[in-house]
Every structure is written in C-alpha cells, then in structure tokens.
PDB file of C-alpha atoms in Angstrom:
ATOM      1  CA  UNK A  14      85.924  93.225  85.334  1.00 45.00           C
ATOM      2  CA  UNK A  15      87.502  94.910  88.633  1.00 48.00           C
ATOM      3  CA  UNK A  16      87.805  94.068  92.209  1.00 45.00           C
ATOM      4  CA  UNK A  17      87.517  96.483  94.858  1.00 42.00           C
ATOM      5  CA  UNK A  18      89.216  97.299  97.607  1.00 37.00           C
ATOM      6  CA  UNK A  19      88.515  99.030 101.609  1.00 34.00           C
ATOM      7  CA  UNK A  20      87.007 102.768  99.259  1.00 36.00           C
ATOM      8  CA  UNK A  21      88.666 106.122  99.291  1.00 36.00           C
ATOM      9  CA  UNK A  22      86.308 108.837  99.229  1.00 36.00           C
ATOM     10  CA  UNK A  23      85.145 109.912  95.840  1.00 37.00           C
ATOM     11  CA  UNK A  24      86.431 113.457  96.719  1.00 40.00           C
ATOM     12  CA  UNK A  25      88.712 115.522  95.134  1.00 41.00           C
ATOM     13  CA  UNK A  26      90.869 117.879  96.664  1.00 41.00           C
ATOM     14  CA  UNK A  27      89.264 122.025  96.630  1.00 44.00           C
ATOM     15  CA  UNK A  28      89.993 123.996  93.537  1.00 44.00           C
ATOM     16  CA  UNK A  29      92.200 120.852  92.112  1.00 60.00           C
ATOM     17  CA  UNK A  30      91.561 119.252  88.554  1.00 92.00           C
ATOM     18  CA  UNK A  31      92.957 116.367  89.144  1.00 96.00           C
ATOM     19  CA  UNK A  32      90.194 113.560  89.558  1.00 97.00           C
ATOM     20  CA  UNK A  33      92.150 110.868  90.481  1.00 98.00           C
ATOM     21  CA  UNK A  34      95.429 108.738  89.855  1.00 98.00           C
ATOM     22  CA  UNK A  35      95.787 105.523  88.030  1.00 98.00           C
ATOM     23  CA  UNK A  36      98.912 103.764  88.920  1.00 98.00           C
ATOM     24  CA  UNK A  37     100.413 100.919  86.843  1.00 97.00           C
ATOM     25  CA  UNK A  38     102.177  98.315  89.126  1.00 94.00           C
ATOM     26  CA  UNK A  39     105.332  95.929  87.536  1.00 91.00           C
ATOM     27  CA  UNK A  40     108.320  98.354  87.624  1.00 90.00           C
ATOM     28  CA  UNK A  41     106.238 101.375  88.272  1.00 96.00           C
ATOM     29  CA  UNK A  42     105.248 100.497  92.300  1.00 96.00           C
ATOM     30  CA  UNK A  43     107.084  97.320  92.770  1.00 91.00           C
ATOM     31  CA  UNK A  44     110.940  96.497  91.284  1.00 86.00           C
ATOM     32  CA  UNK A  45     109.638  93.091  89.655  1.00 80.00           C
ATOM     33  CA  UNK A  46     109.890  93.778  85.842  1.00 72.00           C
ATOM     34  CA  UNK A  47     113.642  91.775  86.309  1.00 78.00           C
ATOM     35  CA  UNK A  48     111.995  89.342  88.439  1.00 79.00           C
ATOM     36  CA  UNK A  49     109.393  88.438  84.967  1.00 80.00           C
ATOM     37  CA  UNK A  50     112.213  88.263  82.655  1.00 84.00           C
ATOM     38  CA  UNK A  51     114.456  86.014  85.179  1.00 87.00           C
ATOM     39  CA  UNK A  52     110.969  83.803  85.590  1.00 87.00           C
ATOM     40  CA  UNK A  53     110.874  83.653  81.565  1.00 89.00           C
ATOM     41  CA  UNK A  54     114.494  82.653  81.130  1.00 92.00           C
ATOM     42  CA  UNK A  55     114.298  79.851  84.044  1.00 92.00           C
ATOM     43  CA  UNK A  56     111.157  78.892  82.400  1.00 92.00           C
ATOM     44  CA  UNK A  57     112.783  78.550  79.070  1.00 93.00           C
ATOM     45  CA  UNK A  58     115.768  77.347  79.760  1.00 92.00           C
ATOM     46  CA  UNK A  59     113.523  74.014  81.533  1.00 93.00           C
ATOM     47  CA  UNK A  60     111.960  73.869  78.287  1.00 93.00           C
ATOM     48  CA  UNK A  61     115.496  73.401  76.269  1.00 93.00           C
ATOM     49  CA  UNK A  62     115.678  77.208  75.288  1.00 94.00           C
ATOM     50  CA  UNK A  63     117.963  80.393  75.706  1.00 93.00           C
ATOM     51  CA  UNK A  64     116.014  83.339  75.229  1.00 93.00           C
ATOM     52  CA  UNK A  65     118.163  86.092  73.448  1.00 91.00           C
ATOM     53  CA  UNK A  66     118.130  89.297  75.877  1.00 89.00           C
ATOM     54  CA  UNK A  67     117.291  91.596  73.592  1.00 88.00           C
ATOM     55  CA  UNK A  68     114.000  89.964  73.734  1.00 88.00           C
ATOM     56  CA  UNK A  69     113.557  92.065  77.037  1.00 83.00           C
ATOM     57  CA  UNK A  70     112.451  95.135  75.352  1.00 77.00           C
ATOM     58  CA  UNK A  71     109.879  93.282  73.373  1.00 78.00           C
ATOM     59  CA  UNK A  72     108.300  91.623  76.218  1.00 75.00           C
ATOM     60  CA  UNK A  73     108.560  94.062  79.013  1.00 72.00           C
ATOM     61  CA  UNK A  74     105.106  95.375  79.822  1.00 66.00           C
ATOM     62  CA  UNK A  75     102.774  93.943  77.808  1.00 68.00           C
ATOM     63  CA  UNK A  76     100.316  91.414  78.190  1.00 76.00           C
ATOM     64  CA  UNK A  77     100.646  87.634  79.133  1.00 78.00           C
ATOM     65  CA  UNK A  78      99.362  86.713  75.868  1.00 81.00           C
ATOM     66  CA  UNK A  79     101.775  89.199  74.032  1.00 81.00           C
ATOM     67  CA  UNK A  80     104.736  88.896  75.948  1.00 84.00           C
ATOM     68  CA  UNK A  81     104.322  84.237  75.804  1.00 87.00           C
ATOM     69  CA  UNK A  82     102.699  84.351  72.502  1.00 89.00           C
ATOM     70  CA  UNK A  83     105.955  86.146  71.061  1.00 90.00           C
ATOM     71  CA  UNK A  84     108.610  83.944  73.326  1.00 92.00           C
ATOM     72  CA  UNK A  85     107.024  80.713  71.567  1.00 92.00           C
ATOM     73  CA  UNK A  86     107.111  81.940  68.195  1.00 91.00           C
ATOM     74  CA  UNK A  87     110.860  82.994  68.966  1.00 92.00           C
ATOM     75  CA  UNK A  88     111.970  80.049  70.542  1.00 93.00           C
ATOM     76  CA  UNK A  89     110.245  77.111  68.731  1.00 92.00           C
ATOM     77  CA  UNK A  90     109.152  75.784  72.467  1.00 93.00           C
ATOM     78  CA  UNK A  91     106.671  72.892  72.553  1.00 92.00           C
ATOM     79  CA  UNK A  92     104.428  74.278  74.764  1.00 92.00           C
ATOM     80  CA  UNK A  93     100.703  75.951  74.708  1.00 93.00           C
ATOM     81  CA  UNK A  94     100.185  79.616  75.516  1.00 92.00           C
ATOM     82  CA  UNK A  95      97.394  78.328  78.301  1.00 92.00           C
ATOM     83  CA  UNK A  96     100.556  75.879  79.612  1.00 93.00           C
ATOM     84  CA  UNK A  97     102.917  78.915  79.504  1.00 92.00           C
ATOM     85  CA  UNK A  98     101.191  81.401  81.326  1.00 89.00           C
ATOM     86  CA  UNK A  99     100.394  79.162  83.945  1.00 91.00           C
ATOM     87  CA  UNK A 100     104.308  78.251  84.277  1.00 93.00           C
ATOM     88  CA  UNK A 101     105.340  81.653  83.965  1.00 89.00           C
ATOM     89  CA  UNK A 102     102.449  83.136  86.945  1.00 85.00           C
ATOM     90  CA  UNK A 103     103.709  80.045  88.794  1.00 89.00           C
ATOM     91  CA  UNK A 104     106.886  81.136  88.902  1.00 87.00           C
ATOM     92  CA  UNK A 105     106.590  84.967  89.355  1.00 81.00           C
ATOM     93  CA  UNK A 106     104.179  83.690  92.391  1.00 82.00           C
ATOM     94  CA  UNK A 107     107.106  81.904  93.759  1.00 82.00           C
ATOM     95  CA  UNK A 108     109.527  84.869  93.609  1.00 79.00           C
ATOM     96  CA  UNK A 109     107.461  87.541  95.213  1.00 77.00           C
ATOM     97  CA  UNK A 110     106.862  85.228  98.123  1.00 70.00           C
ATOM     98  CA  UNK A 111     110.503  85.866  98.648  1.00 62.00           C
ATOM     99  CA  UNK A 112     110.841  89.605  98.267  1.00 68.00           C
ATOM    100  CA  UNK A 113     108.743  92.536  96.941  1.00 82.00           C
ATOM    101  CA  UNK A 114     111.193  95.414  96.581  1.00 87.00           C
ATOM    102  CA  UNK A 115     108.993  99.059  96.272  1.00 92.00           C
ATOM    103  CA  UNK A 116     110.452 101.058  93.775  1.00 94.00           C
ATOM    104  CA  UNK A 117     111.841 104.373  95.765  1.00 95.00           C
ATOM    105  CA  UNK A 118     109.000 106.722  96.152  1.00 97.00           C
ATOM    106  CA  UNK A 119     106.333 104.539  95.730  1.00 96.00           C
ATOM    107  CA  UNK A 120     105.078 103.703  99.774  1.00 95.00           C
ATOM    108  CA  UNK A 121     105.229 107.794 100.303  1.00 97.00           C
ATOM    109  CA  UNK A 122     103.016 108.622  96.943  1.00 98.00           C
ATOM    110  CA  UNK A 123     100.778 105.785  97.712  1.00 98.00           C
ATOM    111  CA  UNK A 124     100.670 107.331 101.823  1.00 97.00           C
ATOM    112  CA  UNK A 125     100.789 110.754 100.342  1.00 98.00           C
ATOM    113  CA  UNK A 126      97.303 109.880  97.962  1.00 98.00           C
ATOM    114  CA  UNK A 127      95.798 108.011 100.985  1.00 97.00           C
ATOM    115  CA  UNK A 128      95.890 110.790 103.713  1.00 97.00           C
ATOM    116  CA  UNK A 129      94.586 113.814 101.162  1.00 97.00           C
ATOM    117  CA  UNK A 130      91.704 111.104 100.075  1.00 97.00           C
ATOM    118  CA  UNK A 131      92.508 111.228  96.297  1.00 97.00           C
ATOM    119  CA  UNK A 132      90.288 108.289  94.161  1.00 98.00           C
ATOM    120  CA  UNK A 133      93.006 105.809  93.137  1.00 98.00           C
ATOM    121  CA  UNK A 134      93.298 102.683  91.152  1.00 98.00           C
ATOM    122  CA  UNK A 135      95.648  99.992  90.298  1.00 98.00           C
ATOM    123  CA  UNK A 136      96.015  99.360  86.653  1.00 98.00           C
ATOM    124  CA  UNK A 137      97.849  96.469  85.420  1.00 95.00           C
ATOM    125  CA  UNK A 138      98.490  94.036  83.143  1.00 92.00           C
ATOM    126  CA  UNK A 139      98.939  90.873  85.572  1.00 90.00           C
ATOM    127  CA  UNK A 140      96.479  88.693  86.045  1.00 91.00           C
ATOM    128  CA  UNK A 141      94.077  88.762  89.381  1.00 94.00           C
ATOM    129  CA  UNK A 142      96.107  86.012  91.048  1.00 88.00           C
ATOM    130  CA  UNK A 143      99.251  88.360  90.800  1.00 88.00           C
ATOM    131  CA  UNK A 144      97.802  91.464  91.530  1.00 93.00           C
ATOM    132  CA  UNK A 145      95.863  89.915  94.554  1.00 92.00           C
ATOM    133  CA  UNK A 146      99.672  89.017  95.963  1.00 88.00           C
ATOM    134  CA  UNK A 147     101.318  92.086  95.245  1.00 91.00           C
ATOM    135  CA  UNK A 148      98.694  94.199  97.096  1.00 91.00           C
ATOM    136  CA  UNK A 149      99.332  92.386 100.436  1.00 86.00           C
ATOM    137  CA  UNK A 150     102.703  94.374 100.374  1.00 85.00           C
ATOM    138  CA  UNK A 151     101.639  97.394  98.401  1.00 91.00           C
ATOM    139  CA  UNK A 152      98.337  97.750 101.344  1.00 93.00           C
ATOM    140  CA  UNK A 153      94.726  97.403  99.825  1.00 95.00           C
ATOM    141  CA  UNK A 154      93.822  99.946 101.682  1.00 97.00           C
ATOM    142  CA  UNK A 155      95.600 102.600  98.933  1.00 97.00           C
ATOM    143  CA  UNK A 156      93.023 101.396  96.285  1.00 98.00           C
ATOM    144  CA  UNK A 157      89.606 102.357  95.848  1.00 98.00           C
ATOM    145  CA  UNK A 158      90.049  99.899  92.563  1.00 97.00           C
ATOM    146  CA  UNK A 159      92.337  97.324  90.582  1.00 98.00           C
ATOM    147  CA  UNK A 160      91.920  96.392  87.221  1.00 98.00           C
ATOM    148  CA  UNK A 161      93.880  92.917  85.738  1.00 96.00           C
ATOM    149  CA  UNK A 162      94.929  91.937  82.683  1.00 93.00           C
ATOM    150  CA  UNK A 163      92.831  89.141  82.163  1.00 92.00           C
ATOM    151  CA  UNK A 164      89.779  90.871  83.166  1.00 94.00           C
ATOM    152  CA  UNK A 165      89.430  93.243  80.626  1.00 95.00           C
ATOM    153  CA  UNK A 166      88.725  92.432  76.607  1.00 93.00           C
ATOM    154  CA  UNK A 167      91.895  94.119  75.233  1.00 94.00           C
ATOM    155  CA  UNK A 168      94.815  95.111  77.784  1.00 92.00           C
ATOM    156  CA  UNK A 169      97.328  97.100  77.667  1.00 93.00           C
ATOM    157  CA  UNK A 170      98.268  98.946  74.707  1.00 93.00           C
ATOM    158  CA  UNK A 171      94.558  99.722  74.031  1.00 96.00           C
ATOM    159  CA  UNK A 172      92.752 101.624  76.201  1.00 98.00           C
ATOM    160  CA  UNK A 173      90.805  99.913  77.468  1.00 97.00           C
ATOM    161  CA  UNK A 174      92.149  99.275  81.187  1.00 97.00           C
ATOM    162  CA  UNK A 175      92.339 102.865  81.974  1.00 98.00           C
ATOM    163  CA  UNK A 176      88.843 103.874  80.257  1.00 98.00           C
ATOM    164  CA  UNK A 177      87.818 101.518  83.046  1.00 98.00           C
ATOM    165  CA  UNK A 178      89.446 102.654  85.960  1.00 98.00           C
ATOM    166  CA  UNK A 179      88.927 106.096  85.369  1.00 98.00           C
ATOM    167  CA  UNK A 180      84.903 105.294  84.915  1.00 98.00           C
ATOM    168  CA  UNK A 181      84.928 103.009  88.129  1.00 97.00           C
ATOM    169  CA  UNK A 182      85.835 106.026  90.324  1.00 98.00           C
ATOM    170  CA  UNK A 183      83.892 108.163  88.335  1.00 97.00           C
ATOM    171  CA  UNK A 184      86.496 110.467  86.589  1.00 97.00           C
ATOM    172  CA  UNK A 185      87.233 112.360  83.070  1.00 97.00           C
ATOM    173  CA  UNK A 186      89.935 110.128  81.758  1.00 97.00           C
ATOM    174  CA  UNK A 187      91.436 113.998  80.602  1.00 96.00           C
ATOM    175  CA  UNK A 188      91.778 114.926  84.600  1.00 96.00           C
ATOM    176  CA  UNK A 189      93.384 111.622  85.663  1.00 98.00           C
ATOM    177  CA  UNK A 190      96.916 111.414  86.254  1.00 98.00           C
ATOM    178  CA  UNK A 191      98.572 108.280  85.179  1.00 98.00           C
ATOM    179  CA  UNK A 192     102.151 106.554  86.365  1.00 98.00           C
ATOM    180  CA  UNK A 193     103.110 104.229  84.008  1.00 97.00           C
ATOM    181  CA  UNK A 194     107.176 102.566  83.308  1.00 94.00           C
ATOM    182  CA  UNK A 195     106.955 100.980  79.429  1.00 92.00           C
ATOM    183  CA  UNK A 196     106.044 102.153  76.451  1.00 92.00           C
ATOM    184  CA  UNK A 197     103.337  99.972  76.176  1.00 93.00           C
ATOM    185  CA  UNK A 198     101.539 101.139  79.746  1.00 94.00           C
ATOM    186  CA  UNK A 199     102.087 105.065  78.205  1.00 96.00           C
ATOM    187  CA  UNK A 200     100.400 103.688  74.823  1.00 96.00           C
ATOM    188  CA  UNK A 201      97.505 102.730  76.812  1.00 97.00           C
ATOM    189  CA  UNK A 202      97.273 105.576  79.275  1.00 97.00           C
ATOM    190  CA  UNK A 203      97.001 108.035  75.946  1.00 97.00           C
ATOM    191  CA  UNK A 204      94.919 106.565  74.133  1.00 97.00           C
ATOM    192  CA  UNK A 205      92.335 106.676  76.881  1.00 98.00           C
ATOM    193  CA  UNK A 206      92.775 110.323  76.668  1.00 97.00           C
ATOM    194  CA  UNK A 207      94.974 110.611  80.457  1.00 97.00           C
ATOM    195  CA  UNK A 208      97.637 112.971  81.646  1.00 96.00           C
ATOM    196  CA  UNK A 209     100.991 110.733  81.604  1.00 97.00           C
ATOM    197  CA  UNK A 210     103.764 110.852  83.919  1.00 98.00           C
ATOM    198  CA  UNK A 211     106.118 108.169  82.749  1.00 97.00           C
ATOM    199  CA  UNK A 212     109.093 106.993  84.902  1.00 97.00           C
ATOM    200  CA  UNK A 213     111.082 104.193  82.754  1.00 94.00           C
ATOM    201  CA  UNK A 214     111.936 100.721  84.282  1.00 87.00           C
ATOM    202  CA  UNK A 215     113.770  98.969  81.357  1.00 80.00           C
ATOM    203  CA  UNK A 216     113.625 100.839  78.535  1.00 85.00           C
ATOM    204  CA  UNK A 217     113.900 104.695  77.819  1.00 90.00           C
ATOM    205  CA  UNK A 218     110.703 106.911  76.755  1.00 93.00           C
ATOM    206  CA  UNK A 219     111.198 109.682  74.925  1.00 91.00           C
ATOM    207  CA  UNK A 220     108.981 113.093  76.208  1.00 90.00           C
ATOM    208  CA  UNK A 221     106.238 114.566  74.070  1.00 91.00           C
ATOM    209  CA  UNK A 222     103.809 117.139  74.486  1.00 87.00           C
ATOM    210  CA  UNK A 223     101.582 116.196  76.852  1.00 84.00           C
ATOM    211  CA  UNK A 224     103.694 113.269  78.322  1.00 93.00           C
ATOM    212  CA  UNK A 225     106.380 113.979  81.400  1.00 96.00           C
ATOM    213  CA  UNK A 226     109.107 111.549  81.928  1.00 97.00           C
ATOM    214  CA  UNK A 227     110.922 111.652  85.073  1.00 97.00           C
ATOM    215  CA  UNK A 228     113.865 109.129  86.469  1.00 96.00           C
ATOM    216  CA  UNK A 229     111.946 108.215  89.540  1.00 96.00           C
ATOM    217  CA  UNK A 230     108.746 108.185  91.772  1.00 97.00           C
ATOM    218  CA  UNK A 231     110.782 110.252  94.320  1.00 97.00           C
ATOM    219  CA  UNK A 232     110.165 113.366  92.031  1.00 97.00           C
ATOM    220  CA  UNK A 233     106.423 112.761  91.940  1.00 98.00           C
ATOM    221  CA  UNK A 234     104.130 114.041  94.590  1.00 98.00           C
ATOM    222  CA  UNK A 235     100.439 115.583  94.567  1.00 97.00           C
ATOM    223  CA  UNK A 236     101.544 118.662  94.182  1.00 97.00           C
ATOM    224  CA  UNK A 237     103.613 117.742  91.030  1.00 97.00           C
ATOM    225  CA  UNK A 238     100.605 115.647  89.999  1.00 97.00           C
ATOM    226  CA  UNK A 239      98.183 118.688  90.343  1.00 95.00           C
ATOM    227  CA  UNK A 240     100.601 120.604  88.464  1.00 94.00           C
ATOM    228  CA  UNK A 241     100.369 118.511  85.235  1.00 91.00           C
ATOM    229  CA  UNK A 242      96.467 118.994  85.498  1.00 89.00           C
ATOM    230  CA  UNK A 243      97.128 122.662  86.020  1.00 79.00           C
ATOM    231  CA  UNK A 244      99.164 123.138  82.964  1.00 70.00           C
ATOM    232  CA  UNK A 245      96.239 121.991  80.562  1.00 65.00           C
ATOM    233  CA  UNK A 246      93.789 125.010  81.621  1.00 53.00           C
TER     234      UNK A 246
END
C-alpha cells in the first residue's frame, strides 16, 4: 500500500535517464537512526534489560519486526512483538516531537529534485504513523509517493518496497536512483534491480560495481545522480 502526496510531474528531465529518485528516510534524510537505538535502550532498560551495543549493527535499518523480534530473543524480555512495537513507535513519536535534525544535504537535494520536477518517493521501513510525522518537517510537497514498512508484504531487505515505488511513478527500477544509509536499505534497493548511491549512517558499506558510497548527501546532487545513470549506457 502507499499514500500520496501534493504530485510532481511525471516528467523527466530532456536527454536524462534517470526516471526518478527513491529516497530512504532514518539516517539517510533525517539524523534519527541514534534516536531508534536510544528509544530501544530506554525501552529495555523499563523492561529490566541492558541491551549490549553491539546489538546496534544488527538492528539498524531493518524492519520493526526484525529489528524487536531479534531484541526479545536477545534479551529474554516478557513482552509481545505487537506490545513492543507499539512501545518502541511510542517512543520514537515522542522524540521527534522534540527535534528532527536533517542530515546535511538533505533540504537542498530534496529543493534541488523539487524545482527540476524529478518523480520522487519516500521509501522506508517505518511504519505510516512515523513516516506521516517525519514528513511535516521533511515537506510533503517533495513526494509524489511514500511507501511504509508495514504496508508492504516483505520490507526491507527484499525488494519489494522499491519494486513499488519505482512502479507507482511509473519508472524502470534500472533508471531509478536510490539513497539509501544501511546495508539492509542497499540489499533492498539491488535486488529491485536500482542504481545505488549509499551514504552510511552507522555502519560502513563497502563499494561494488554498480554501488557508489559517498560520506554525505552534500556530495550528491542531480547532476551526480544523472551521472550514475549515464555511466550504465
């Protein structure tokens, strides 16, 4: 399932390949992977449990289900994965009403996409209520589309998400550009068949043919985007 957002045009730019960009959101837009982990140790810590910080890297990016599922079975915690999530969404809710950092780069990609009217879409693993939040600071308006977590069948790693996105604005998976931070959003992003730029939040990602990693959004523009699409010709 998606939600939609105040359209883009459908347009892309003359003589460009590039059909449109898919954007994750946690730690790739906004600076809140640190705020999920902080939720999940408060959380956990109410519950009678420390969680071990190397659990970060296990958890970081993937889906609700995933990330809870595999803090249960670590800690032992008497509590359902439906009683969890709610706790844990709760609590991320309660953060971002504070502050919703951008990472650097993100409000001038997301102007830069708006004014040259490329098709773009929100892809993320958070669930509607959280994505619904975050785009009150990140501006609707920059989204033709959003995809959640807990609309789709299978979330990120699998495909699914972007296969979605990419046929909701009407684009080749092979000329979208996606901006993903974990290894688990890249996962995804490939295996629908998409041009990744990856830009890690918490843990490295190593570059492979047909993958760019770069340090931060504030190397990333449409003309670097364009480029990527350029170089598979």
């Amino acid at each position: 399932m998606t939600s939609t957002v105040p359209a883009l045009g459908t347009r892309t730019a003359e003589g460009s390949a590039l059909q449109a960009v898919l954007l994750d959101m946690d730690g790739t837009l906004v600076d809140t992977e640190g705020f999920w982990w902080d939720v999940e140790v408060e959380v956990f810590a109410a519950l009678g449990h420390t969680l071990d910080e190397t659990w970060r890297h296990v958890v970081v990016g993937g889906p609700m289900t995933r990330s809870a599922g595999f803090l249960i079975e670590a800690t032992g915690a008497d509590v359902t994965l439906a009683e969890l999530t709610t706790l844990l969404n709760d609590g991320f809710e309660g953060r971002i009403g504070h502050a919703l950092p951008l990472m650097p780069g993100a409000g001038r990609l997301l102007a830069e996409l708006y004014e040259q009217e490329i098709p773009t879409a929100l892809v993320s693993a958070s669930h509607r209520r959280i994505i619904d939040r975050v785009l009150a600071a990140l501006g609707p308006q920059h989204f033709a589309l959003t995809v959640a977590g807990d609309e789709v069948s299978r979330t990120k790693p699998y495909p699914d998400p972007y296969l979605l996105a990419a046929a909701g604005l009407g684009a080749d998976p092979a000329r979208c550009a996606v901006i993903e931070d974990t290894a688990t959003g890249v996962e995804s992003a490939e295996a629908a068949g998409c041009r990744v730029v990856a830009v890690p939040s918490v843990a490295p990602i190593a570059p492979i043919d047909g993958r760019t990693v770069v340090s931060s959004l504030e190397e990333v523009d449409l003309a670097f985007l364009r480029g990527l699409m350029t170089e598979m010709r």
